Short mmCIF file of C-alpha atoms and ligand atoms in Angstrom, two decimals:
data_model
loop_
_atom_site.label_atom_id
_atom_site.label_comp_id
_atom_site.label_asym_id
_atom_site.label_seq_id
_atom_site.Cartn_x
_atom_site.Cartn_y
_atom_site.Cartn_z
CA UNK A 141 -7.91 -8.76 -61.84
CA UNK A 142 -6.82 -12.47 -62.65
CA UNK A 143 -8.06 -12.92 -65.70
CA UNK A 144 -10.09 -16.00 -66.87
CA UNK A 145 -9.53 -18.56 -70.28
CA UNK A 146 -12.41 -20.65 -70.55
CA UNK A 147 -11.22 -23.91 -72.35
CA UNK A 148 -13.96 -25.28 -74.55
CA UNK A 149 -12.47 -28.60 -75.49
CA UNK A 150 -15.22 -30.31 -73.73
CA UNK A 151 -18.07 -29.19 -75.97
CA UNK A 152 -16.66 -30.53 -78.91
CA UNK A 153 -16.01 -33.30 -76.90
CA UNK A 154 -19.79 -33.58 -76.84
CA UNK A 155 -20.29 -32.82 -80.66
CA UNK A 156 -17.92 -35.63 -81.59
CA UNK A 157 -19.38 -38.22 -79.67
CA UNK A 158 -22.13 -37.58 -82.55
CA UNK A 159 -19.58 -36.73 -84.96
CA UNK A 160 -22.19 -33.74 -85.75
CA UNK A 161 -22.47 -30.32 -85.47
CA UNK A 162 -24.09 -29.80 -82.30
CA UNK A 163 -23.24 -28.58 -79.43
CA UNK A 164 -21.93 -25.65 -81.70
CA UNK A 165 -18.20 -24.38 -80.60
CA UNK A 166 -18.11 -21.11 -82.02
CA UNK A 167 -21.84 -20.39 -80.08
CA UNK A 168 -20.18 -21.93 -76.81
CA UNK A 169 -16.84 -19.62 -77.24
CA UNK A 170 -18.83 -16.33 -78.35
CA UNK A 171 -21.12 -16.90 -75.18
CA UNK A 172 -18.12 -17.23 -73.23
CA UNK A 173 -16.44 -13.93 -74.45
CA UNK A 174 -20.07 -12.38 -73.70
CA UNK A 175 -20.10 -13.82 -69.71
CA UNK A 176 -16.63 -11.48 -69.68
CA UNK A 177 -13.93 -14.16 -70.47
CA UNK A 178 -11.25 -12.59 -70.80
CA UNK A 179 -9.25 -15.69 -73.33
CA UNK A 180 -10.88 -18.67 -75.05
CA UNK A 181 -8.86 -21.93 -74.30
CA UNK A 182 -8.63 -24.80 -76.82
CA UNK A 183 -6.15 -27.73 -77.64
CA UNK A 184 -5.70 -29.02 -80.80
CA UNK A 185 -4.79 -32.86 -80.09
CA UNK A 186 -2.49 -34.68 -82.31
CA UNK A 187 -5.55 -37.52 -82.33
CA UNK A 188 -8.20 -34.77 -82.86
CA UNK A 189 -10.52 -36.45 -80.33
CA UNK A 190 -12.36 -32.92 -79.60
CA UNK A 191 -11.14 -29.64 -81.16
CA UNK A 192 -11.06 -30.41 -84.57
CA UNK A 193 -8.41 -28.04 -87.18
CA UNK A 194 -11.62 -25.84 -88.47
CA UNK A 195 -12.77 -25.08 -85.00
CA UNK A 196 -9.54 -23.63 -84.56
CA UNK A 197 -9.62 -21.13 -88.07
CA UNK A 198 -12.86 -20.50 -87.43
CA UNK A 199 -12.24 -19.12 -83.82
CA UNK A 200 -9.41 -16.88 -84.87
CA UNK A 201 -11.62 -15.38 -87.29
CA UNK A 202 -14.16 -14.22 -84.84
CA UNK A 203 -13.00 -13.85 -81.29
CA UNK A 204 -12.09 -10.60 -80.02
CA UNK A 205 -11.13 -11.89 -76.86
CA UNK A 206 -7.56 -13.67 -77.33
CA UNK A 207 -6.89 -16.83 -78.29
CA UNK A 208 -4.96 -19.71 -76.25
CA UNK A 209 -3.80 -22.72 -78.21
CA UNK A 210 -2.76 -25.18 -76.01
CA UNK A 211 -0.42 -28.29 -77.74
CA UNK A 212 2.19 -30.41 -78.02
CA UNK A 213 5.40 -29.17 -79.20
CA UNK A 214 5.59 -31.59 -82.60
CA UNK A 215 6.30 -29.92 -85.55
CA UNK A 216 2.93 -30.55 -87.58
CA UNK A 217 0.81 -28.60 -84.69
CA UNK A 218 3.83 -25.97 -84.96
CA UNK A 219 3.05 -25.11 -88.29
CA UNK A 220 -1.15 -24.78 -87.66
CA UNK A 221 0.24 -22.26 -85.13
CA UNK A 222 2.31 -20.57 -86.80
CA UNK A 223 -0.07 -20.04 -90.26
CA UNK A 224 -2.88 -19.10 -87.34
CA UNK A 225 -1.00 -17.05 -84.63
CA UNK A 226 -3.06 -17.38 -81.35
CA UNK A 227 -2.33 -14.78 -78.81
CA UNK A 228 -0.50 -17.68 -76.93
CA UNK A 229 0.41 -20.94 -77.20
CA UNK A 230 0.53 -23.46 -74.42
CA UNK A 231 2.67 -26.34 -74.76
CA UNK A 232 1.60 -28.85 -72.99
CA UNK A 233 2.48 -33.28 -72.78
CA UNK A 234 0.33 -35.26 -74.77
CA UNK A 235 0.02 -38.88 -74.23
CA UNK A 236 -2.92 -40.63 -76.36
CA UNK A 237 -3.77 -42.93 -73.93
CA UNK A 238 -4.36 -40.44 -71.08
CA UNK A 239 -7.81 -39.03 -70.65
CA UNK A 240 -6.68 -35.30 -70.07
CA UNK A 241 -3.41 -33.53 -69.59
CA UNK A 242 -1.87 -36.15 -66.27
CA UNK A 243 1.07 -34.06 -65.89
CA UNK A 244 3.36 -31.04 -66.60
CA UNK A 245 5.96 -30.76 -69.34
CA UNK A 246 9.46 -31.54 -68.20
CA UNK A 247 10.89 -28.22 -69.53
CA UNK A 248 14.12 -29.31 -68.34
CA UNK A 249 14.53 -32.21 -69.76
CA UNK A 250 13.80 -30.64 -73.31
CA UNK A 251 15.17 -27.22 -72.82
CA UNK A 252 17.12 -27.45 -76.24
CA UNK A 253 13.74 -28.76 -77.96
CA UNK A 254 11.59 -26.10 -76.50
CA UNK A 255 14.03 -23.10 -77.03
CA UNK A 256 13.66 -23.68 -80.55
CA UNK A 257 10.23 -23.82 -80.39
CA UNK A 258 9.67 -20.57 -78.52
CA UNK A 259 11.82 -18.77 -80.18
CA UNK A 260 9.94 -19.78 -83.58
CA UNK A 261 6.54 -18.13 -81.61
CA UNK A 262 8.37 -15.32 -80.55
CA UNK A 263 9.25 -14.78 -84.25
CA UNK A 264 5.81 -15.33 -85.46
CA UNK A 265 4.20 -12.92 -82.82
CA UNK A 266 3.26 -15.63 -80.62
CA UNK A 267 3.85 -15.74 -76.79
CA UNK A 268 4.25 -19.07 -75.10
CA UNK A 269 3.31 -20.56 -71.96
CA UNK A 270 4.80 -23.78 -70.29
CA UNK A 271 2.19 -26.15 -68.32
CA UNK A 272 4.24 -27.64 -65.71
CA UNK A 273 4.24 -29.38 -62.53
CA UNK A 274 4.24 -27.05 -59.42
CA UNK A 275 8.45 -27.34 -59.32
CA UNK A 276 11.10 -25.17 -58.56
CA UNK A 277 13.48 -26.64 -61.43
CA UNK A 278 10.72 -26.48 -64.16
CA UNK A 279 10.33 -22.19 -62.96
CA UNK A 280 13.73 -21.87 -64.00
CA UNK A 281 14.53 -24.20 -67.09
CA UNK A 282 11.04 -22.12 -68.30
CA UNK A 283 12.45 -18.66 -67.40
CA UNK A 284 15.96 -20.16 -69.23
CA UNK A 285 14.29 -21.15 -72.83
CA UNK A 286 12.48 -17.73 -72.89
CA UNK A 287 8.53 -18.75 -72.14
CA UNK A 288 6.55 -15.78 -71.31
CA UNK A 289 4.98 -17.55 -68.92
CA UNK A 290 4.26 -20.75 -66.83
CA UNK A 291 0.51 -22.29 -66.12
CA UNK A 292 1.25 -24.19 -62.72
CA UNK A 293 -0.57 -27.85 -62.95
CA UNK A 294 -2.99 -27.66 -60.45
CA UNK A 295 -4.28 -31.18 -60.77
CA UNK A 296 -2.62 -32.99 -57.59
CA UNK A 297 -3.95 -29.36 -55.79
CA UNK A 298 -7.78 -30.40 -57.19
CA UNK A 299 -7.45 -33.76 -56.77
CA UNK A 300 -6.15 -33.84 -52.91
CA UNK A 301 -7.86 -34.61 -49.82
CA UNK A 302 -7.46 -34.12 -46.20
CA UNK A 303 -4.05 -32.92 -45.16
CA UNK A 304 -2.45 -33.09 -48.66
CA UNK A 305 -4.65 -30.03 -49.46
CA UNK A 306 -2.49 -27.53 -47.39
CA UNK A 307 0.28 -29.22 -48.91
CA UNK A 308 -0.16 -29.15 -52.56
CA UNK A 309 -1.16 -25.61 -51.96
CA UNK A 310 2.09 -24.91 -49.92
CA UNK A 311 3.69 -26.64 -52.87
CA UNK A 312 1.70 -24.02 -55.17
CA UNK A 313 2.36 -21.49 -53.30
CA UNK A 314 6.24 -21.42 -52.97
CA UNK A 315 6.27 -21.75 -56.63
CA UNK A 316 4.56 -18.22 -57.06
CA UNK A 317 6.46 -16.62 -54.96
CA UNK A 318 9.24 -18.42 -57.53
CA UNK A 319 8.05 -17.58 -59.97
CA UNK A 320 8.75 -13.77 -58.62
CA UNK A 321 12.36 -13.64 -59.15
CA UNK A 322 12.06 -13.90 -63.03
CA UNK A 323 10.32 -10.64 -64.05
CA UNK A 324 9.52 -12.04 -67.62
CA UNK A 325 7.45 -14.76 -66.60
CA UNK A 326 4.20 -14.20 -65.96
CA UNK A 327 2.15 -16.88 -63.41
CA UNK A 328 -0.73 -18.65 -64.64
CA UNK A 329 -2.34 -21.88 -62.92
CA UNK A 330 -5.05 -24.46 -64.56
CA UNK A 331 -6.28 -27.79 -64.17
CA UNK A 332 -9.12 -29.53 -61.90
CA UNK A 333 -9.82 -26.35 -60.91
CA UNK A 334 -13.55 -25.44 -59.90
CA UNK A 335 -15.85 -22.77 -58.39
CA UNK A 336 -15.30 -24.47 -54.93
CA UNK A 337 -11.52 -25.22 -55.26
CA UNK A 338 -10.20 -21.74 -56.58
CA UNK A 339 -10.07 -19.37 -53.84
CA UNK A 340 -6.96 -20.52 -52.33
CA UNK A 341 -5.43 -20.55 -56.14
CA UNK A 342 -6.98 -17.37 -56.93
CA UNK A 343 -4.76 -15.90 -53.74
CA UNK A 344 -1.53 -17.14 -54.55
CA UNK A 345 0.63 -13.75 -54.95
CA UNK A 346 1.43 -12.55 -58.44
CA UNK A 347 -1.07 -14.95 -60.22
CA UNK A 348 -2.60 -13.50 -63.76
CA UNK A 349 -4.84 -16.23 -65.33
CA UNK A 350 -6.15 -19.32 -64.64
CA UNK A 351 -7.74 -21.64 -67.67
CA UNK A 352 -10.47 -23.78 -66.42
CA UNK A 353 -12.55 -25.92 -68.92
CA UNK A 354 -14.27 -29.09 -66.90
CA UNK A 355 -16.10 -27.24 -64.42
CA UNK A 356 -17.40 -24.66 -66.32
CA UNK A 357 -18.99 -26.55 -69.21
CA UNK A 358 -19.54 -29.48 -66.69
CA UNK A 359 -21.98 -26.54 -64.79
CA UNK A 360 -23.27 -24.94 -67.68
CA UNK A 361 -25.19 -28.22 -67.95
CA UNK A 362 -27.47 -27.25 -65.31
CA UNK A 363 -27.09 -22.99 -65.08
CA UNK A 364 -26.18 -22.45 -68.30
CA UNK A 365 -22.85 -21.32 -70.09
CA UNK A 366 -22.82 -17.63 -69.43
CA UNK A 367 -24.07 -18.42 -65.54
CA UNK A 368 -21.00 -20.83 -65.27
CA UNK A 369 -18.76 -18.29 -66.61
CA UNK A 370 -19.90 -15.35 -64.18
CA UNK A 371 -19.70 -17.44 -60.96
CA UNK A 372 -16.37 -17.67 -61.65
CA UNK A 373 -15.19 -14.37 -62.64
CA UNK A 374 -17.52 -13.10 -59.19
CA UNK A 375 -14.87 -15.78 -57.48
CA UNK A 376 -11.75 -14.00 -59.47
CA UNK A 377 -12.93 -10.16 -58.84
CA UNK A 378 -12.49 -10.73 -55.16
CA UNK A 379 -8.91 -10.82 -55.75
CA UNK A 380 -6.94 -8.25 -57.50
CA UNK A 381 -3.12 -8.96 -58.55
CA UNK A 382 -0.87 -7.48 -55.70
CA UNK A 383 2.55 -6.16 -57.62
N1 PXP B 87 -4.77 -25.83 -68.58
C1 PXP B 87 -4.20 -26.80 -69.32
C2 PXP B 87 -2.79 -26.59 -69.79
C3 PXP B 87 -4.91 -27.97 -69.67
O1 PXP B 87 -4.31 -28.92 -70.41
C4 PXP B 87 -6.25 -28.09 -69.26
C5 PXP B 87 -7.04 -29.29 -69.68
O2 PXP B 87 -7.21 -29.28 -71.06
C6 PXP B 87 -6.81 -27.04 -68.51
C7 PXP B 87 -6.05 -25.94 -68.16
C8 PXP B 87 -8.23 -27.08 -68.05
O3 PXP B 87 -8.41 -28.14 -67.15
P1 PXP B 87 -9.87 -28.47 -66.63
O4 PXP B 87 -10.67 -28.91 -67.82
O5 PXP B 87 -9.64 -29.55 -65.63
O6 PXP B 87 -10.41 -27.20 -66.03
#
């Protein structure tokens, strides 16, 4: 089965718009892990605007589903994931002005960069992911550093209308079958994507995991966390991994 990270940054999104303690992460990522999530998803912002640093010990300490920290690759958010060793880390572009992630890493432009920091994972235990645009180029400079895996942006995907829906999913879509020829990378896909968007993403051959964080927490206003969470998974169980 494709398995599911639920990214949580957006209820502590809501606690720090009171700077308080509610709504509670820890409650939101152990309900998660109850619904049958299979990874808990959080990024630790250089600005801190959501996850804040003890979120992040405290989750290591009592998930037993795994852990993916997604980040920039600067060396101070390094080090937290070094001392903490998530499962994975996802290195990701951060720009402070932006409201979320806008686009992928540019793996190739930064291959000597993100080599280093890789292999500095790889010695702590850690596997990493690259979050990248749905390119051909960025496949291979990401098989070429040594990532474990790639999370295909599926932003312009979610965010397309009319016509440029087939196409961002024929753009997806030649990417996984990419994504094929290097046999120690392992496909992901996240981004905009929602109970009514992810069939088609939940198809494309080879996939493994999808993070979604909006749409979940954005529904669990109304159905409740562990509702949100299973109408998703119901989507992903339709499709097992072909190999
Ligand atoms: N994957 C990555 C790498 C992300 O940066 C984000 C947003 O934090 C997501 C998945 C989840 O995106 P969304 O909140 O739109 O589902």
């Amino acid at each position: 089965m494709i398995e599911l990270g639920v990214n949580i940054d957006h209820v502590a999104t809501l606690r720090e718009a009171r700077k308080g303690a509610a709504p509670d992460v820890i409650l939101a990522a152990k309900l998660c892990e109850l619904a049958g999530a299979h990874q808990i998803t959080v990024h630790l912002r250089q600005d801190r605007r959501h996850i804040q640093d003890r979120d992040i010990e405290q989750l290591r300490q009592v998930l037993q589903v795994r852990m993916n920290l997604e980040m920039a690759a600067v060396d101070e958010i390094v080090a937290i994931a070094h001392r903490l060793k998530p499962h994975t880390v996802c290195l990701v572009p951060e720009n402070r002005q932006e409201i979320t992630t806008e686009g992928g890493l540019d793996v190739e432009a930064q291959q000597d960069r993100l080599a280093e920091v890789v292999a500095g994972m790889h010695a702590h235990g850690i596997k990493s992911s690259m979050f990248i645009d749905p390119e051909p180029k960025q496949i291979e400079a990401s098989a070429a550093i040594g990532a474990d895996s790639v999370e295909l942006h599926t932003g312009a995907y979610a965010n397309a209308r009319g016509a440029d829906v087939q196409h961002e999913l024929q753009r997806l879509a030649k990417c996984a079958e990419y994504v094929r020829r290097f046999p120690g990378l392992a496909l992901h896909a996240g981004h905009g994507l929602t109970v009514r968007n992810l069939r088609p993403v939940a198809e494309l051959p080879g996939l493994r995991e999808v993070n979604i964080g909006h749409d979940i927490i954005a529904r669990a206003v109304f159905i409740g966390l562990e509702a949100a969470v299973q109408e998703i998974l119901d989507v992903l169980e339709m499709y097992a991994e072909e190999d």
